[in-house]
């Protein structure tokens, strides 16, 4: 064999060897890639929905440790390789996420990369007081409690209110969504800003010649309406009674304000002695409106305060069916009261 043939044969062997190396490398690569893909698509160990928190500054090693700590994956050496081959899965955003049954590891990592945190909800109902809201916030999941660390002056300042100004009535009852770590102050600020906006809108569009000096007095009226009736069709009638009384300089004589003034002394029944005892909220003894709202009114009650029905009603009393009987004079009112009392006796 001459040198030329030998070189040709050597080149051919080298070529074949190179092809074999490439083929083997390709097989190994695709085999490993398939193994990684299967690993990424394996279901994480979640039997029921869980909340998973990714702390700020968590890196690749940290996320692997958290997954192992929560027993979501087995101790597997493929995690670092998965991040190398799929770096887009390693772009974690701090937050709290909802992991569900059936999710794959890839789904979970993509969720962490998306930053789409789980949304919690908190509901404040119409007619509730600030003390009720404090309890709701205290029991809410993943809310950061800051109010207890603030003085009343600091709290009012955080809400954009004057020092010493009453907070009652100034928060809009609604359902609010939030992410984990949201502070109670921030939630209350949202509710306060919404109440200010809606109150101003209704004040600007109110009926003319209403007996309110300002929007705050209308808010006080709305809170009384909220506590007097939950029937939609009655709100404007209730408003008309109180507006008519204010115009005639009659005392409002509404039990919910008396109850509010009693505070913790109220045991479920208003006694004659309660009506004769002075508090700034005893509208059987004071003229005009009480000094502050007595609850958080909803929009329907605010609208009723801004647009009361045009009536001559001066009185109303429960009718025993969940609603009220409205009257224009004391004789008719006393008769309605008598009928209501008779109905109560019959139902005992």
GROMACS .gro file of C-alpha atoms in nm:
model
  348
    1UNK     CA    1   0.000   0.000   0.000
    2UNK     CA    2   0.151   0.326  -0.106
    3UNK     CA    3   0.150   0.636   0.103
    4UNK     CA    4  -0.136   0.797  -0.090
    5UNK     CA    5  -0.368   0.500  -0.033
    6UNK     CA    6  -0.272   0.487   0.331
    7UNK     CA    7  -0.359   0.854   0.377
    8UNK     CA    8  -0.693   0.807   0.204
    9UNK     CA    9  -0.777   0.511   0.425
   10UNK     CA   10  -0.669   0.704   0.733
   11UNK     CA   11  -0.892   0.996   0.636
   12UNK     CA   12  -1.184   0.761   0.577
   13UNK     CA   13  -1.137   0.598   0.920
   14UNK     CA   14  -1.111   0.937   1.083
   15UNK     CA   15  -1.429   1.049   0.911
   16UNK     CA   16  -1.617   0.738   1.017
   17UNK     CA   17  -1.489   0.776   1.372
   18UNK     CA   18  -1.596   1.143   1.376
   19UNK     CA   19  -1.943   1.049   1.254
   20UNK     CA   20  -1.970   0.781   1.520
   21UNK     CA   21  -1.861   1.027   1.789
   22UNK     CA   22  -2.117   1.282   1.669
   23UNK     CA   23  -2.391   1.018   1.652
   24UNK     CA   24  -2.308   0.889   1.999
   25UNK     CA   25  -2.291   1.243   2.134
   26UNK     CA   26  -2.626   1.323   1.971
   27UNK     CA   27  -2.780   1.009   2.117
   28UNK     CA   28  -2.642   1.093   2.461
   29UNK     CA   29  -2.755   1.454   2.430
   30UNK     CA   30  -3.108   1.374   2.315
   31UNK     CA   31  -3.132   1.100   2.573
   32UNK     CA   32  -3.029   1.343   2.845
   33UNK     CA   33  -3.254   1.614   2.704
   34UNK     CA   34  -3.546   1.370   2.705
   35UNK     CA   35  -3.466   1.275   3.062
   36UNK     CA   36  -3.460   1.644   3.158
   37UNK     CA   37  -3.790   1.706   2.977
   38UNK     CA   38  -3.950   1.411   3.153
   39UNK     CA   39  -3.814   1.539   3.483
   40UNK     CA   40  -3.953   1.887   3.416
   41UNK     CA   41  -4.293   1.741   3.327
   42UNK     CA   42  -4.319   1.516   3.629
   43UNK     CA   43  -4.599   1.602   3.868
   44UNK     CA   44  -4.500   1.779   4.186
   45UNK     CA   45  -4.622   1.614   4.503
   46UNK     CA   46  -4.930   1.822   4.580
   47UNK     CA   47  -5.234   1.631   4.703
   48UNK     CA   48  -5.431   1.946   4.766
   49UNK     CA   49  -5.386   2.313   4.690
   50UNK     CA   50  -5.100   2.474   4.885
   51UNK     CA   51  -4.960   2.826   4.918
   52UNK     CA   52  -4.590   2.843   4.834
   53UNK     CA   53  -4.377   3.147   4.912
   54UNK     CA   54  -4.066   3.244   4.716
   55UNK     CA   55  -3.869   3.484   4.940
   56UNK     CA   56  -3.692   3.784   4.792
   57UNK     CA   57  -3.341   3.701   4.668
   58UNK     CA   58  -3.412   3.331   4.614
   59UNK     CA   59  -3.178   3.180   4.353
   60UNK     CA   60  -3.149   2.844   4.184
   61UNK     CA   61  -3.003   2.666   4.485
   62UNK     CA   62  -3.257   2.832   4.713
   63UNK     CA   63  -3.558   2.729   4.504
   64UNK     CA   64  -3.434   2.370   4.486
   65UNK     CA   65  -3.396   2.367   4.866
   66UNK     CA   66  -3.750   2.503   4.909
   67UNK     CA   67  -3.897   2.242   4.674
   68UNK     CA   68  -3.721   1.967   4.866
   69UNK     CA   69  -3.817   2.120   5.201
   70UNK     CA   70  -4.185   2.110   5.105
   71UNK     CA   71  -4.145   1.756   4.965
   72UNK     CA   72  -4.261   1.871   4.624
   73UNK     CA   73  -3.978   1.688   4.444
   74UNK     CA   74  -3.739   1.409   4.531
   75UNK     CA   75  -3.370   1.481   4.589
   76UNK     CA   76  -3.262   1.480   4.225
   77UNK     CA   77  -2.938   1.594   4.069
   78UNK     CA   78  -3.121   1.697   3.754
   79UNK     CA   79  -3.248   2.028   3.896
   80UNK     CA   80  -2.923   2.223   3.833
   81UNK     CA   81  -2.905   2.076   3.482
   82UNK     CA   82  -3.266   2.174   3.416
   83UNK     CA   83  -3.183   2.535   3.500
   84UNK     CA   84  -2.877   2.527   3.272
   85UNK     CA   85  -3.066   2.387   2.974
   86UNK     CA   86  -3.379   2.595   3.040
   87UNK     CA   87  -3.260   2.921   3.199
   88UNK     CA   88  -3.605   3.076   3.142
   89UNK     CA   89  -3.732   2.851   3.424
   90UNK     CA   90  -3.480   3.000   3.666
   91UNK     CA   91  -3.608   3.358   3.654
   92UNK     CA   92  -3.792   3.354   3.986
   93UNK     CA   93  -3.994   3.646   4.117
   94UNK     CA   94  -4.046   3.680   4.490
   95UNK     CA   95  -4.404   3.628   4.595
   96UNK     CA   96  -4.667   3.385   4.718
   97UNK     CA   97  -4.809   3.137   4.469
   98UNK     CA   98  -5.089   2.882   4.458
   99UNK     CA   99  -4.973   2.531   4.366
  100UNK     CA  100  -5.245   2.289   4.262
  101UNK     CA  101  -5.276   1.914   4.233
  102UNK     CA  102  -5.167   1.798   3.887
  103UNK     CA  103  -4.912   2.073   3.828
  104UNK     CA  104  -4.575   1.971   3.687
  105UNK     CA  105  -4.240   2.098   3.806
  106UNK     CA  106  -4.219   2.300   3.485
  107UNK     CA  107  -4.564   2.452   3.554
  108UNK     CA  108  -4.453   2.552   3.903
  109UNK     CA  109  -4.126   2.707   3.785
  110UNK     CA  110  -4.306   2.895   3.506
  111UNK     CA  111  -4.551   3.025   3.765
  112UNK     CA  112  -4.264   3.148   3.984
  113UNK     CA  113  -4.113   3.318   3.679
  114UNK     CA  114  -4.444   3.483   3.581
  115UNK     CA  115  -4.484   3.669   3.909
  116UNK     CA  116  -4.859   3.589   3.908
  117UNK     CA  117  -4.908   3.575   4.281
  118UNK     CA  118  -5.209   3.419   4.447
  119UNK     CA  119  -5.485   3.669   4.518
  120UNK     CA  120  -5.659   3.659   4.855
  121UNK     CA  121  -5.988   3.836   4.922
  122UNK     CA  122  -6.127   4.012   5.224
  123UNK     CA  123  -6.489   4.124   5.257
  124UNK     CA  124  -6.625   4.408   5.466
  125UNK     CA  125  -7.004   4.416   5.483
  126UNK     CA  126  -7.235   4.716   5.477
  127UNK     CA  127  -7.341   4.838   5.818
  128UNK     CA  128  -7.035   4.702   5.998
  129UNK     CA  129  -6.832   4.921   6.232
  130UNK     CA  130  -6.462   4.997   6.248
  131UNK     CA  131  -6.433   4.756   6.541
  132UNK     CA  132  -6.578   4.482   6.317
  133UNK     CA  133  -6.327   4.563   6.045
  134UNK     CA  134  -6.040   4.533   6.293
  135UNK     CA  135  -6.150   4.177   6.375
  136UNK     CA  136  -6.183   4.084   6.007
  137UNK     CA  137  -5.834   4.216   5.935
  138UNK     CA  138  -5.690   4.038   6.238
  139UNK     CA  139  -5.821   3.704   6.108
  140UNK     CA  140  -5.733   3.761   5.741
  141UNK     CA  141  -5.475   3.533   5.581
  142UNK     CA  142  -5.132   3.671   5.495
  143UNK     CA  143  -5.213   4.028   5.596
  144UNK     CA  144  -4.927   4.225   5.746
  145UNK     CA  145  -5.049   4.389   6.067
  146UNK     CA  146  -4.921   4.744   6.100
  147UNK     CA  147  -5.211   4.927   6.264
  148UNK     CA  148  -5.121   4.801   6.611
  149UNK     CA  149  -4.776   4.958   6.579
  150UNK     CA  150  -4.911   5.301   6.488
  151UNK     CA  151  -5.042   5.572   6.716
  152UNK     CA  152  -5.388   5.711   6.628
  153UNK     CA  153  -5.218   6.022   6.491
  154UNK     CA  154  -4.984   5.814   6.271
  155UNK     CA  155  -5.272   5.602   6.150
  156UNK     CA  156  -5.483   5.901   6.053
  157UNK     CA  157  -5.184   6.053   5.876
  158UNK     CA  158  -5.126   5.730   5.680
  159UNK     CA  159  -5.486   5.750   5.559
  160UNK     CA  160  -5.462   6.118   5.475
  161UNK     CA  161  -5.696   6.220   5.757
  162UNK     CA  162  -5.659   6.487   6.022
  163UNK     CA  163  -5.533   6.397   6.369
  164UNK     CA  164  -5.824   6.318   6.598
  165UNK     CA  165  -6.071   6.277   6.312
  166UNK     CA  166  -6.309   5.984   6.364
  167UNK     CA  167  -6.249   5.690   6.128
  168UNK     CA  168  -6.600   5.548   6.164
  169UNK     CA  169  -6.792   5.551   5.838
  170UNK     CA  170  -6.491   5.646   5.627
  171UNK     CA  171  -6.422   5.304   5.471
  172UNK     CA  172  -6.619   5.164   5.179
  173UNK     CA  173  -6.763   4.817   5.245
  174UNK     CA  174  -6.669   4.586   4.960
  175UNK     CA  175  -6.463   4.279   4.869
  176UNK     CA  176  -6.095   4.360   4.822
  177UNK     CA  177  -5.827   4.144   4.660
  178UNK     CA  178  -5.470   4.149   4.786
  179UNK     CA  179  -5.144   3.957   4.770
  180UNK     CA  180  -4.961   3.805   5.065
  181UNK     CA  181  -4.778   4.060   5.277
  182UNK     CA  182  -5.017   4.345   5.201
  183UNK     CA  183  -5.056   4.556   5.514
  184UNK     CA  184  -5.383   4.624   5.690
  185UNK     CA  185  -5.306   4.995   5.656
  186UNK     CA  186  -5.284   4.959   5.278
  187UNK     CA  187  -5.616   4.774   5.261
  188UNK     CA  188  -5.785   5.037   5.476
  189UNK     CA  189  -5.631   5.312   5.262
  190UNK     CA  190  -5.789   5.157   4.953
  191UNK     CA  191  -6.128   5.136   5.126
  192UNK     CA  192  -6.094   5.494   5.252
  193UNK     CA  193  -5.997   5.633   4.911
  194UNK     CA  194  -6.291   5.453   4.750
  195UNK     CA  195  -6.533   5.591   5.008
  196UNK     CA  196  -6.401   5.945   4.959
  197UNK     CA  197  -6.439   5.916   4.581
  198UNK     CA  198  -6.793   5.774   4.588
  199UNK     CA  199  -6.909   6.013   4.859
  200UNK     CA  200  -6.780   6.311   4.663
  201UNK     CA  201  -6.953   6.189   4.347
  202UNK     CA  202  -7.286   6.155   4.526
  203UNK     CA  203  -7.239   6.486   4.705
  204UNK     CA  204  -7.178   6.663   4.375
  205UNK     CA  205  -7.490   6.504   4.224
  206UNK     CA  206  -7.717   6.537   4.530
  207UNK     CA  207  -8.065   6.681   4.528
  208UNK     CA  208  -8.088   7.052   4.594
  209UNK     CA  209  -8.174   7.207   4.930
  210UNK     CA  210  -8.093   6.906   5.145
  211UNK     CA  211  -8.037   6.988   5.515
  212UNK     CA  212  -7.669   6.886   5.516
  213UNK     CA  213  -7.389   7.134   5.572
  214UNK     CA  214  -7.133   6.918   5.394
  215UNK     CA  215  -7.062   6.574   5.249
  216UNK     CA  216  -6.963   6.442   5.592
  217UNK     CA  217  -7.312   6.510   5.728
  218UNK     CA  218  -7.453   6.322   5.431
  219UNK     CA  219  -7.221   6.032   5.519
  220UNK     CA  220  -7.356   6.037   5.876
  221UNK     CA  221  -7.710   6.023   5.738
  222UNK     CA  222  -7.617   5.736   5.507
  223UNK     CA  223  -7.482   5.537   5.801
  224UNK     CA  224  -7.811   5.579   5.990
  225UNK     CA  225  -8.010   5.469   5.685
  226UNK     CA  226  -7.781   5.166   5.652
  227UNK     CA  227  -7.857   5.058   6.008
  228UNK     CA  228  -8.230   5.126   5.986
  229UNK     CA  229  -8.316   4.910   5.686
  230UNK     CA  230  -8.168   4.651   5.453
  231UNK     CA  231  -8.464   4.669   5.213
  232UNK     CA  232  -8.365   4.841   4.891
  233UNK     CA  233  -8.707   4.997   4.826
  234UNK     CA  234  -8.723   5.148   5.176
  235UNK     CA  235  -8.395   5.335   5.187
  236UNK     CA  236  -8.515   5.653   5.017
  237UNK     CA  237  -8.831   5.654   5.235
  238UNK     CA  238  -8.622   5.623   5.550
  239UNK     CA  239  -8.405   5.905   5.421
  240UNK     CA  240  -8.713   6.118   5.360
  241UNK     CA  241  -8.828   6.073   5.722
  242UNK     CA  242  -8.498   6.197   5.863
  243UNK     CA  243  -8.467   6.479   5.608
  244UNK     CA  244  -8.820   6.595   5.688
  245UNK     CA  245  -8.740   6.586   6.060
  246UNK     CA  246  -8.420   6.787   6.013
  247UNK     CA  247  -8.609   7.048   5.816
  248UNK     CA  248  -8.874   7.077   6.087
  249UNK     CA  249  -8.609   7.086   6.363
  250UNK     CA  250  -8.747   6.761   6.505
  251UNK     CA  251  -8.513   6.523   6.679
  252UNK     CA  252  -8.427   6.215   6.474
  253UNK     CA  253  -8.511   5.969   6.756
  254UNK     CA  254  -8.342   5.674   6.587
  255UNK     CA  255  -8.245   5.367   6.791
  256UNK     CA  256  -7.927   5.271   6.599
  257UNK     CA  257  -7.756   5.593   6.708
  258UNK     CA  258  -7.853   5.524   7.070
  259UNK     CA  259  -7.709   5.172   7.042
  260UNK     CA  260  -7.386   5.310   6.896
  261UNK     CA  261  -7.356   5.558   7.183
  262UNK     CA  262  -7.403   5.280   7.439
  263UNK     CA  263  -7.105   5.090   7.300
  264UNK     CA  264  -7.029   4.775   7.500
  265UNK     CA  265  -7.309   4.862   7.746
  266UNK     CA  266  -7.564   4.759   7.484
  267UNK     CA  267  -7.685   4.404   7.559
  268UNK     CA  268  -7.945   4.362   7.284
  269UNK     CA  269  -8.230   4.566   7.434
  270UNK     CA  270  -8.281   4.942   7.457
  271UNK     CA  271  -8.431   5.037   7.794
  272UNK     CA  272  -8.616   5.356   7.882
  273UNK     CA  273  -8.318   5.451   8.096
  274UNK     CA  274  -8.096   5.432   7.785
  275UNK     CA  275  -8.320   5.678   7.602
  276UNK     CA  276  -8.302   5.917   7.897
  277UNK     CA  277  -7.925   5.892   7.939
  278UNK     CA  278  -7.722   6.148   7.751
  279UNK     CA  279  -7.459   6.049   7.497
  280UNK     CA  280  -7.357   6.252   7.192
  281UNK     CA  281  -7.534   5.983   6.987
  282UNK     CA  282  -7.866   5.978   7.174
  283UNK     CA  283  -8.085   6.135   6.908
  284UNK     CA  284  -8.379   6.130   7.151
  285UNK     CA  285  -8.191   6.397   7.347
  286UNK     CA  286  -7.968   6.581   7.097
  287UNK     CA  287  -8.077   6.801   6.811
  288UNK     CA  288  -7.976   6.721   6.456
  289UNK     CA  289  -7.729   6.456   6.348
  290UNK     CA  290  -7.489   6.268   6.578
  291UNK     CA  291  -7.125   6.382   6.563
  292UNK     CA  292  -6.996   6.094   6.346
  293UNK     CA  293  -7.127   5.810   6.130
  294UNK     CA  294  -7.235   5.501   6.324
  295UNK     CA  295  -7.132   5.241   6.063
  296UNK     CA  296  -6.984   5.197   5.716
  297UNK     CA  297  -7.266   5.265   5.470
  298UNK     CA  298  -7.289   5.104   5.129
  299UNK     CA  299  -7.346   5.292   4.806
  300UNK     CA  300  -7.723   5.233   4.812
  301UNK     CA  301  -7.756   5.413   5.145
  302UNK     CA  302  -7.528   5.696   5.032
  303UNK     CA  303  -7.743   5.741   4.723
  304UNK     CA  304  -8.056   5.738   4.938
  305UNK     CA  305  -7.910   6.013   5.159
  306UNK     CA  306  -7.828   6.215   4.845
  307UNK     CA  307  -8.163   6.145   4.676
  308UNK     CA  308  -8.433   6.095   4.942
  309UNK     CA  309  -8.787   6.028   4.834
  310UNK     CA  310  -9.021   6.326   4.837
  311UNK     CA  311  -9.273   6.240   5.109
  312UNK     CA  312  -9.445   6.386   5.413
  313UNK     CA  313  -9.345   6.093   5.633
  314UNK     CA  314  -9.219   6.177   5.981
  315UNK     CA  315  -9.232   5.833   6.144
  316UNK     CA  316  -9.172   5.468   6.071
  317UNK     CA  317  -9.185   5.149   6.271
  318UNK     CA  318  -9.118   4.782   6.200
  319UNK     CA  319  -9.421   4.599   6.057
  320UNK     CA  320  -9.323   4.249   6.169
  321UNK     CA  321  -9.258   4.126   5.815
  322UNK     CA  322  -8.903   4.258   5.788
  323UNK     CA  323  -9.012   4.597   5.657
  324UNK     CA  324  -9.154   4.917   5.803
  325UNK     CA  325  -9.479   5.113   5.818
  326UNK     CA  326  -9.434   5.481   5.730
  327UNK     CA  327  -9.670   5.747   5.866
  328UNK     CA  328  -9.709   6.124   5.854
  329UNK     CA  329  -9.840   6.195   6.205
  330UNK     CA  330  -9.807   6.073   6.562
  331UNK     CA  331 -10.159   5.929   6.587
  332UNK     CA  332 -10.103   5.708   6.281
  333UNK     CA  333  -9.758   5.617   6.409
  334UNK     CA  334  -9.888   5.509   6.750
  335UNK     CA  335 -10.148   5.294   6.577
  336UNK     CA  336  -9.873   5.129   6.364
  337UNK     CA  337  -9.670   5.068   6.680
  338UNK     CA  338  -9.973   4.906   6.847
  339UNK     CA  339 -10.028   4.677   6.548
  340UNK     CA  340  -9.661   4.580   6.551
  341UNK     CA  341  -9.671   4.495   6.924
  342UNK     CA  342  -9.984   4.284   6.876
  343UNK     CA  343  -9.813   4.094   6.596
  344UNK     CA  344  -9.513   4.030   6.819
  345UNK     CA  345  -9.741   3.882   7.090
  346UNK     CA  346  -9.916   3.659   6.836
  347UNK     CA  347  -9.583   3.525   6.712
  348UNK     CA  348  -9.461   3.428   7.060
   0.00000   0.00000   0.00000
